[in-house]
């Protein structure tokens, strides 16, 4: 493998300076060059968040998967590290697919899917790589450690991927994505005494018809007295305003029966209500906080940074702290991220019915806007972010207070993005989990070519856009009386 990794690292060093910076983020993790998708091996290890990712350095399109690698102390300043894994063996010759990381006996161990595609005959098995320093890895001589014999009669070896390894009560477990013979997603559970020798334990959870033809990228963890299973279903049917992307994300909240190896679902919901969020994975930090990150892009859509020849594609979402409240997986901005921003201006006011108000010089390439609103019945409030003379609305947020409904639109902003959804819309609607009617708290996180809208410190809507310059102002308008209790801008330090 070292030959393939050396080749990749040399190419990155030569080509990264040539990447066009116009859409590059300031504090979200991106590939130095080439293609990025799923987060892998997210772990807090020896004082750093280590985040690996699906990576093809040689072009800004998906290709034979390597594992890129970066680390950060605060989730905003990222240090690129050498490539961790590259296809090199018979069992992973077509790609080192997604997986996870865990410390076992003092070593950092990666569990990943070895992908082989020989003239359309696909085999996916689970493999290990081991490191003594957290940077340089060697593949385990006993690979693959979970293969066809473990799942015979249970799942298809062609769709068997994305292991998430964990430890519970002194034993090791791995949850792995697959599907049933009639094309319903399922998650399998495997067990080990030492992390290297594995046995099939159970079908952890099996999807119902309409809940996705294949499930990907599972993660299982305890949180706030519950167990949470997150995953990414392919082609889950739309349900009201939820699951409008072809590839979605879902959180199952409930309890885990470890004797039977089955997950007992109490509630389920979409994780992110935006257009660009997939394959989330979590880790536990030194403060015992559960942090989640995802690929901030979407399958089956064009990516302008590739089409325009900028030399890169894909980025990670802002890492979010997650908690379970009311049997829901709730998300908020981690304190370590907020500490990297400082307040630079604030505004308070009241919008009368039909009044339009414009705040100039409020839009920044990197910023967090905090907004607290109180509305009267019947109010429809709109915020237009970065409008210009040729497209005055810019990115728009609309709050329908009576319906507790939030709409975010990127229509017409920057280079066109088209998806295969039918119909494809450049907007999403979110049913707000509201404790207090007619009140709303928003945190709008902007980083060059992305916007993530945090709602009441519980829900998030994530979007990318590729605009070569937005307007600098924010427009506010409401159909009925709305009190803006606080609008504050925080700039990156």
Coordinates of C-alpha atoms in Angstrom, one line a residue:
X1 CA 0.0 0.0 0.0
X2 CA 2.9 2.4 0.7
X3 CA 3.6 2.8 -3.0
X4 CA 0.0 3.8 -3.8
X5 CA 0.0 6.2 -0.8
X6 CA 3.3 7.8 -1.8
X7 CA 2.0 8.3 -5.3
X8 CA -1.2 9.9 -4.0
X9 CA 0.6 12.2 -1.6
X10 CA 3.0 13.4 -4.3
X11 CA 0.2 14.1 -6.6
X12 CA -1.6 16.1 -3.9
X13 CA 1.5 18.2 -3.1
X14 CA 1.9 19.0 -6.8
X15 CA -1.7 19.8 -7.6
X16 CA -3.2 21.3 -4.5
X17 CA -1.7 24.8 -5.2
X18 CA -3.5 24.8 -8.6
X19 CA -7.0 24.4 -7.1
X20 CA -9.2 27.4 -7.8
X21 CA -10.0 29.1 -4.4
X22 CA -13.2 31.0 -5.4
X23 CA -15.7 28.5 -3.7
X24 CA -13.3 27.2 -1.1
X25 CA -14.5 27.2 2.5
X26 CA -12.9 29.0 5.4
X27 CA -13.6 26.5 8.3
X28 CA -15.4 23.5 6.8
X29 CA -13.2 20.5 5.9
X30 CA -12.6 20.1 2.1
X31 CA -10.2 17.8 0.1
X32 CA -6.9 19.5 -0.7
X33 CA -7.6 18.5 -4.3
X34 CA -9.9 16.0 -6.0
X35 CA -13.1 14.4 -4.8
X36 CA -14.5 14.0 -1.2
X37 CA -17.6 12.1 0.0
X38 CA -18.5 10.2 3.2
X39 CA -16.9 11.0 6.5
X40 CA -15.0 7.9 7.8
X41 CA -13.3 7.0 11.0
X42 CA -14.4 10.1 13.0
X43 CA -12.8 9.8 16.4
X44 CA -11.3 12.0 19.1
X45 CA -7.8 10.6 19.6
X46 CA -4.9 12.0 21.6
X47 CA -6.2 15.5 21.8
X48 CA -7.4 15.8 18.2
X49 CA -10.6 15.2 16.2
X50 CA -9.4 12.9 13.5
X51 CA -11.7 12.8 10.4
X52 CA -11.0 10.5 7.6
X53 CA -13.1 10.6 4.4
X54 CA -13.8 9.0 1.1
X55 CA -11.3 10.5 -1.3
X56 CA -10.2 10.3 -4.9
X57 CA -7.2 12.7 -5.3
X58 CA -6.7 12.4 -9.1
X59 CA -9.9 14.0 -10.3
X60 CA -12.9 16.0 -8.9
X61 CA -15.3 13.1 -9.6
X62 CA -15.8 9.8 -7.8
X63 CA -13.1 7.2 -8.5
X64 CA -11.3 4.3 -6.8
X65 CA -11.7 5.3 -3.2
X66 CA -8.8 6.2 -0.9
X67 CA -9.1 7.5 2.7
X68 CA -8.2 11.1 3.1
X69 CA -7.3 12.3 6.6
X70 CA -7.3 15.5 8.5
X71 CA -7.3 16.5 12.2
X72 CA -8.5 19.5 14.3
X73 CA -8.5 20.6 17.9
X74 CA -11.6 22.9 17.6
X75 CA -13.6 21.6 14.6
X76 CA -12.9 24.7 12.5
X77 CA -9.1 24.7 11.9
X78 CA -8.2 21.6 9.9
X79 CA -4.7 20.2 9.3
X80 CA -4.4 17.9 6.2
X81 CA -2.5 14.7 7.0
X82 CA -1.1 12.0 4.6
X83 CA -3.5 9.7 2.8
X84 CA -4.4 6.9 5.2
X85 CA -5.6 4.1 2.9
X86 CA -5.4 3.3 -0.8
X87 CA -6.5 0.3 -2.9
X88 CA -3.7 -2.1 -3.0
X89 CA -4.8 -5.7 -2.3
X90 CA -7.0 -8.3 -4.0
X91 CA -9.7 -7.7 -1.5
X92 CA -9.9 -3.9 -1.9
X93 CA -8.5 -3.5 -5.4
X94 CA -11.4 -1.3 -6.6
X95 CA -11.6 0.9 -3.5
X96 CA -11.3 1.3 0.2
X97 CA -14.9 2.1 1.0
X98 CA -16.4 3.8 4.1
X99 CA -15.8 2.7 7.6
X100 CA -14.9 3.8 11.1
X101 CA -12.2 3.9 13.8
X102 CA -11.7 2.7 17.3
X103 CA -8.8 2.4 19.7
X104 CA -8.0 -1.3 20.5
X105 CA -5.2 -2.2 22.8
X106 CA -3.6 1.2 22.4
X107 CA -3.6 1.1 18.6
X108 CA -5.9 3.1 16.3
X109 CA -7.8 0.6 14.2
X110 CA -9.7 1.4 11.1
X111 CA -12.5 -0.9 9.9
X112 CA -13.4 -0.4 6.2
X113 CA -15.1 -2.0 3.3
X114 CA -12.9 -3.6 0.7
X115 CA -14.6 -3.1 -2.7
X116 CA -13.9 -5.3 -5.7
X117 CA -15.7 -4.9 -9.0
X118 CA -14.5 -7.4 -11.6
X119 CA -16.5 -6.9 -14.9
X120 CA -19.6 -6.0 -12.9
X121 CA -19.2 -8.8 -10.3
X122 CA -19.1 -6.9 -7.0
X123 CA -17.8 -8.2 -3.7
X124 CA -17.7 -6.1 -0.5
X125 CA -16.0 -7.4 2.6
X126 CA -14.9 -5.8 5.8
X127 CA -11.2 -5.2 6.5
X128 CA -8.9 -3.7 9.1
X129 CA -5.9 -1.4 9.1
X130 CA -3.8 -0.6 12.2
X131 CA -1.6 2.3 13.3
X132 CA 0.7 3.0 16.2
X133 CA 0.8 6.8 15.7
X134 CA -2.6 7.6 14.2
X135 CA -1.2 8.7 10.9
X136 CA 0.6 5.8 9.2
X137 CA -1.5 2.6 8.7
X138 CA -0.8 -1.0 7.7
X139 CA -3.4 -3.4 6.5
X140 CA -4.2 -6.4 8.8
X141 CA -2.7 -9.6 7.4
X142 CA -5.9 -11.5 8.3
X143 CA -8.1 -9.4 6.0
X144 CA -10.9 -9.6 5.2
X145 CA -12.2 -10.2 8.7
X146 CA -15.9 -10.3 7.8
X147 CA -16.7 -11.9 4.5
X148 CA -19.2 -14.1 2.6
X149 CA -19.2 -16.9 5.1
X150 CA -20.5 -14.5 7.8
X151 CA -23.6 -13.5 5.9
X152 CA -24.5 -16.5 3.8
X153 CA -28.3 -16.7 3.6
X154 CA -28.6 -13.3 5.3
X155 CA -27.4 -10.6 2.9
X156 CA -25.8 -10.1 -0.6
X157 CA -22.0 -9.7 -0.6
X158 CA -22.5 -7.1 -3.4
X159 CA -24.3 -4.7 -1.1
X160 CA -22.5 -5.1 2.3
X161 CA -20.6 -2.1 3.4
X162 CA -19.9 0.9 5.8
X163 CA -18.9 -0.8 9.1
X164 CA -19.2 1.2 12.3
X165 CA -17.2 -0.4 15.1
X166 CA -18.0 0.2 18.8
X167 CA -17.3 -1.3 22.2
X168 CA -20.0 -2.2 24.7
X169 CA -19.7 -4.1 28.0
X170 CA -16.2 -5.3 27.2
X171 CA -17.0 -6.7 23.8
X172 CA -16.7 -5.2 20.3
X173 CA -19.5 -4.8 17.8
X174 CA -19.9 -3.6 14.3
X175 CA -23.0 -2.4 12.5
X176 CA -22.9 -2.9 8.7
X177 CA -25.3 -1.8 6.0
X178 CA -27.0 -4.2 3.6
X179 CA -30.4 -5.0 2.1
X180 CA -33.0 -7.7 1.9
X181 CA -33.6 -9.9 -1.2
X182 CA -36.8 -7.8 -1.9
X183 CA -34.8 -4.5 -1.8
X184 CA -35.4 -3.2 1.7
X185 CA -32.6 -1.8 3.8
X186 CA -31.3 -3.7 6.8
X187 CA -28.5 -3.3 9.3
X188 CA -26.5 -6.3 10.4
X189 CA -24.8 -6.7 13.8
X190 CA -21.5 -8.5 14.3
X191 CA -19.7 -9.3 17.5
X192 CA -16.0 -9.9 18.6
X193 CA -14.1 -10.6 21.7
X194 CA -10.9 -8.9 20.5
X195 CA -11.9 -6.7 17.5
X196 CA -10.1 -8.9 15.0
X197 CA -12.1 -12.2 14.9
X198 CA -15.8 -11.6 14.1
X199 CA -19.1 -13.5 14.2
X200 CA -22.5 -12.7 12.9
X201 CA -24.9 -11.9 15.7
X202 CA -28.2 -10.6 14.3
X203 CA -30.2 -8.5 11.9
X204 CA -30.2 -5.3 14.1
X205 CA -33.0 -3.6 12.2
X206 CA -34.9 -4.3 9.0
X207 CA -36.6 -1.6 6.9
X208 CA -40.2 -1.5 5.9
X209 CA -41.4 -1.1 2.3
X210 CA -40.8 2.5 1.3
X211 CA -38.1 3.1 3.8
X212 CA -35.3 2.8 1.3
X213 CA -34.0 0.1 -1.2
X214 CA -30.6 0.1 0.5
X215 CA -29.3 1.5 3.8
X216 CA -25.8 3.0 4.0
X217 CA -23.4 4.4 6.6
X218 CA -25.0 3.2 9.9
X219 CA -23.8 4.5 13.3
X220 CA -25.1 3.1 16.7
X221 CA -24.5 4.9 20.0
X222 CA -25.9 5.6 23.5
X223 CA -27.1 9.1 24.2
X224 CA -29.1 10.6 27.1
X225 CA -30.6 7.3 28.3
X226 CA -31.5 6.1 24.8
X227 CA -29.8 4.2 21.9
X228 CA -29.6 6.0 18.6
X229 CA -29.2 4.4 15.2
X230 CA -28.5 6.7 12.3
X231 CA -28.2 5.8 8.7
X232 CA -28.6 7.0 5.1
X233 CA -31.4 5.3 3.1
X234 CA -31.4 5.3 -0.7
X235 CA -34.8 6.2 -2.3
X236 CA -36.8 6.5 0.9
X237 CA -40.3 7.6 0.0
X238 CA -41.3 11.1 0.7
X239 CA -43.3 11.7 3.8
X240 CA -44.9 15.2 4.0
X241 CA -42.0 17.6 4.0
X242 CA -39.4 14.9 4.9
X243 CA -37.2 12.8 2.7
X244 CA -37.3 14.9 -0.4
X245 CA -33.7 14.0 -1.5
X246 CA -33.1 10.7 -3.4
X247 CA -30.5 9.9 -0.7
X248 CA -31.7 10.8 2.8
X249 CA -30.6 10.5 6.4
X250 CA -32.7 9.2 9.3
X251 CA -32.4 8.8 13.0
X252 CA -34.0 5.9 14.9
X253 CA -34.3 6.5 18.6
X254 CA -35.1 3.8 21.1
X255 CA -33.5 1.0 23.1
X256 CA -31.0 -1.8 22.3
X257 CA -31.6 -5.4 23.3
X258 CA -28.1 -6.7 23.4
X259 CA -29.1 -10.3 24.2
X260 CA -31.1 -10.6 21.0
X261 CA -29.1 -8.0 19.1
X262 CA -32.2 -6.1 18.0
X263 CA -32.9 -2.4 18.0
X264 CA -36.3 -1.4 19.5
X265 CA -37.5 1.7 17.7
X266 CA -39.5 4.3 19.6
X267 CA -39.3 7.2 17.1
X268 CA -37.7 8.0 13.8
X269 CA -37.2 11.2 11.8
X270 CA -35.1 12.8 9.1
X271 CA -31.8 14.2 10.5
X272 CA -31.3 17.2 8.3
X273 CA -34.0 19.1 6.4
X274 CA -31.8 20.7 3.7
X275 CA -30.6 19.6 0.3
X276 CA -27.0 18.7 1.1
X277 CA -26.3 16.3 4.0
X278 CA -25.5 12.6 3.7
X279 CA -23.7 9.8 5.5
X280 CA -23.4 11.3 9.0
X281 CA -21.0 9.8 11.5
X282 CA -20.5 10.6 15.2
X283 CA -17.7 10.5 17.8
X284 CA -17.4 11.1 21.5
X285 CA -15.0 13.8 22.6
X286 CA -13.1 14.3 25.8
X287 CA -16.0 16.2 27.4
X288 CA -18.3 13.2 26.7
X289 CA -20.1 15.2 24.1
X290 CA -21.4 13.4 21.0
X291 CA -20.4 15.2 17.8
X292 CA -21.8 14.5 14.3
X293 CA -20.5 15.4 10.9
X294 CA -21.7 14.5 7.4
X295 CA -20.9 15.0 3.7
X296 CA -22.3 18.3 2.7
X297 CA -23.2 17.4 -0.8
X298 CA -25.7 15.1 -2.4
X299 CA -25.6 12.2 -4.9
X300 CA -27.3 12.4 -8.3
X301 CA -26.6 16.1 -8.6
X302 CA -24.0 18.2 -10.5
X303 CA -21.3 19.9 -8.6
X304 CA -20.2 23.3 -10.1
X305 CA -16.7 23.3 -8.6
X306 CA -16.1 20.2 -10.8
X307 CA -17.9 21.4 -13.9
X308 CA -16.0 24.7 -13.9
X309 CA -12.6 23.0 -13.5
X310 CA -11.8 24.2 -10.1
X311 CA -10.1 21.0 -9.2
X312 CA -12.1 19.9 -6.2
X313 CA -15.6 18.7 -5.2
X314 CA -17.2 18.0 -1.8
X315 CA -17.0 19.2 1.7
X316 CA -18.0 18.2 5.2
X317 CA -20.8 19.8 7.1
X318 CA -20.3 21.9 10.2
X319 CA -19.8 19.3 13.0
X320 CA -22.8 19.4 15.3
X321 CA -23.3 18.4 18.9
X322 CA -26.2 16.0 19.2
X323 CA -28.5 15.3 22.1
X324 CA -31.7 13.3 22.6
X325 CA -34.7 15.4 23.7
X326 CA -38.3 14.2 23.5
X327 CA -37.1 11.1 21.7
X328 CA -35.6 13.2 18.9
X329 CA -32.0 13.6 17.9
X330 CA -31.4 17.3 18.3
X331 CA -28.5 19.3 16.9
X332 CA -26.7 22.5 18.0
X333 CA -23.4 24.3 17.3
X334 CA -20.6 23.0 19.5
X335 CA -19.1 25.4 22.0
X336 CA -15.6 24.9 20.4
X337 CA -17.0 26.2 17.1
X338 CA -18.7 29.2 18.6
X339 CA -15.5 30.1 20.4
X340 CA -13.9 30.8 17.0
X341 CA -16.4 33.6 16.3
X342 CA -16.7 37.1 17.8
X343 CA -19.7 39.5 17.8
X344 CA -19.3 42.5 15.6
X345 CA -22.7 44.0 15.2
X346 CA -26.3 43.6 16.4
X347 CA -29.7 45.0 15.5
X348 CA -33.1 45.1 17.2
X349 CA -36.4 46.3 15.8
X350 CA -40.0 45.7 14.9
X351 CA -41.5 45.0 11.5
X352 CA -44.9 46.4 10.9
X353 CA -47.3 44.6 8.6
X354 CA -46.0 44.9 5.0
X355 CA -42.9 46.8 6.1
X356 CA -39.6 46.0 4.3
X357 CA -36.3 46.7 6.0
X358 CA -32.8 46.5 4.5
X359 CA -29.6 46.0 6.5
X360 CA -26.5 46.9 4.4
X361 CA -23.1 45.4 4.8
X362 CA -24.2 42.4 6.8
X363 CA -23.3 39.5 4.5
X364 CA -19.9 38.0 5.0
X365 CA -18.2 35.0 3.4
X366 CA -17.7 33.4 6.9
X367 CA -20.2 34.3 9.6
X368 CA -22.8 33.1 12.1
X369 CA -26.0 35.2 12.2
X370 CA -28.2 34.7 15.3
X371 CA -31.8 35.7 15.0
X372 CA -34.6 35.7 17.7
X373 CA -38.1 36.4 16.5
X374 CA -41.6 36.8 18.1
X375 CA -44.6 36.9 15.8
X376 CA -48.3 37.5 16.0
X377 CA -50.8 35.0 14.5
X378 CA -50.9 35.2 10.7
X379 CA -47.4 36.4 10.4
X380 CA -45.3 35.3 7.4
X381 CA -41.7 36.5 7.9
X382 CA -39.0 36.5 5.2
X383 CA -35.3 37.0 5.3
X384 CA -33.4 37.6 2.1
X385 CA -29.7 36.9 2.4
X386 CA -27.3 38.4 -0.1
X387 CA -29.7 39.8 -2.7
X388 CA -28.3 41.8 -5.7
X389 CA -29.9 44.0 -8.3
X390 CA -30.2 41.1 -10.8
X391 CA -31.6 38.7 -8.2
X392 CA -32.8 40.8 -5.2
X393 CA -34.1 37.8 -3.1
X394 CA -30.8 36.0 -2.8
X395 CA -31.0 33.0 -0.5
X396 CA -34.4 33.3 1.2
X397 CA -35.8 32.0 4.5
X398 CA -39.6 32.1 5.0
X399 CA -41.2 31.5 8.4
X400 CA -44.9 30.8 8.4
X401 CA -45.7 31.3 12.1
X402 CA -49.2 29.7 12.1
X403 CA -48.0 26.5 10.5
X404 CA -44.6 26.4 12.3
X405 CA -43.1 25.9 8.9
X406 CA -39.7 27.1 7.6
X407 CA -38.7 27.3 3.9
X408 CA -35.2 27.8 2.6
X409 CA -34.6 28.5 -1.1
X410 CA -31.5 28.8 -3.2
X411 CA -33.3 29.2 -6.5
X412 CA -31.4 31.3 -9.0
X413 CA -28.4 31.8 -6.7
X414 CA -25.1 31.2 -8.5
X415 CA -24.4 28.3 -10.8
X416 CA -27.3 26.0 -11.5
X417 CA -27.6 22.7 -9.6
X418 CA -29.9 20.0 -10.9
X419 CA -30.9 16.8 -9.3
X420 CA -32.7 13.6 -10.4
X421 CA -35.5 14.0 -7.9
X422 CA -38.9 14.3 -9.5
X423 CA -39.7 17.0 -9.3
X424 CA -36.4 18.6 -8.4
X425 CA -36.7 21.7 -6.3
X426 CA -34.0 24.1 -5.1
X427 CA -35.8 24.5 -1.8
X428 CA -36.9 22.5 1.3
X429 CA -39.6 22.9 3.8
X430 CA -39.1 22.0 7.5
X431 CA -41.8 21.3 10.1
X432 CA -40.4 23.1 13.1
X433 CA -40.2 21.3 16.4
X434 CA -41.6 24.2 18.4
X435 CA -42.0 24.3 22.2
X436 CA -43.3 27.9 22.2
X437 CA -45.7 29.0 19.4
X438 CA -44.9 32.1 17.5
X439 CA -41.3 32.2 18.6
X440 CA -38.3 31.2 16.6
X441 CA -34.5 31.1 17.1
X442 CA -32.3 30.8 14.1
X443 CA -28.5 30.5 13.7
X444 CA -27.4 30.9 10.1
X445 CA -23.9 29.5 9.5
X446 CA -22.3 30.8 6.3
X447 CA -19.0 29.6 4.9
X448 CA -18.3 30.8 1.3
X449 CA -20.4 28.2 -0.6
X450 CA -22.7 26.8 2.0
X451 CA -25.3 27.8 4.5
X452 CA -26.6 25.8 7.4
X453 CA -29.7 27.0 9.3
X454 CA -29.9 25.8 12.9
X455 CA -33.5 26.0 14.2
X456 CA -34.3 26.4 17.9
X457 CA -31.0 24.5 18.7
X458 CA -32.8 21.3 17.6
X459 CA -33.0 21.0 13.8
X460 CA -30.8 22.0 10.8
X461 CA -31.2 22.6 7.1
X462 CA -28.0 22.4 5.1
X463 CA -27.4 23.8 1.6
X464 CA -24.6 24.4 -0.8
X465 CA -24.5 27.1 -3.5
X466 CA -21.9 28.3 -5.9
X467 CA -22.2 32.1 -6.4
X468 CA -19.3 34.3 -7.4
X469 CA -20.3 37.0 -5.0
X470 CA -23.5 37.6 -3.2
X471 CA -24.9 41.0 -2.4
X472 CA -23.9 42.4 1.0
X473 CA -27.2 43.1 2.5
X474 CA -30.0 41.4 4.4
X475 CA -33.7 42.2 3.6
X476 CA -36.4 41.6 6.2
X477 CA -40.2 41.7 5.5
X478 CA -43.3 40.5 7.3
X479 CA -47.0 40.3 6.5
X480 CA -47.9 40.9 10.2
X481 CA -46.2 42.3 13.2
X482 CA -42.9 40.6 14.0
X483 CA -40.5 41.7 16.8
X484 CA -36.8 41.1 16.0
X485 CA -35.6 40.7 19.5
X486 CA -32.1 40.2 18.4
X487 CA -30.1 39.9 15.1
X488 CA -26.4 39.5 15.8
X489 CA -23.5 38.9 13.4
X490 CA -20.5 36.9 14.6
X491 CA -17.4 36.9 12.4
X492 CA -14.7 34.3 12.2
X493 CA -11.8 35.3 14.4

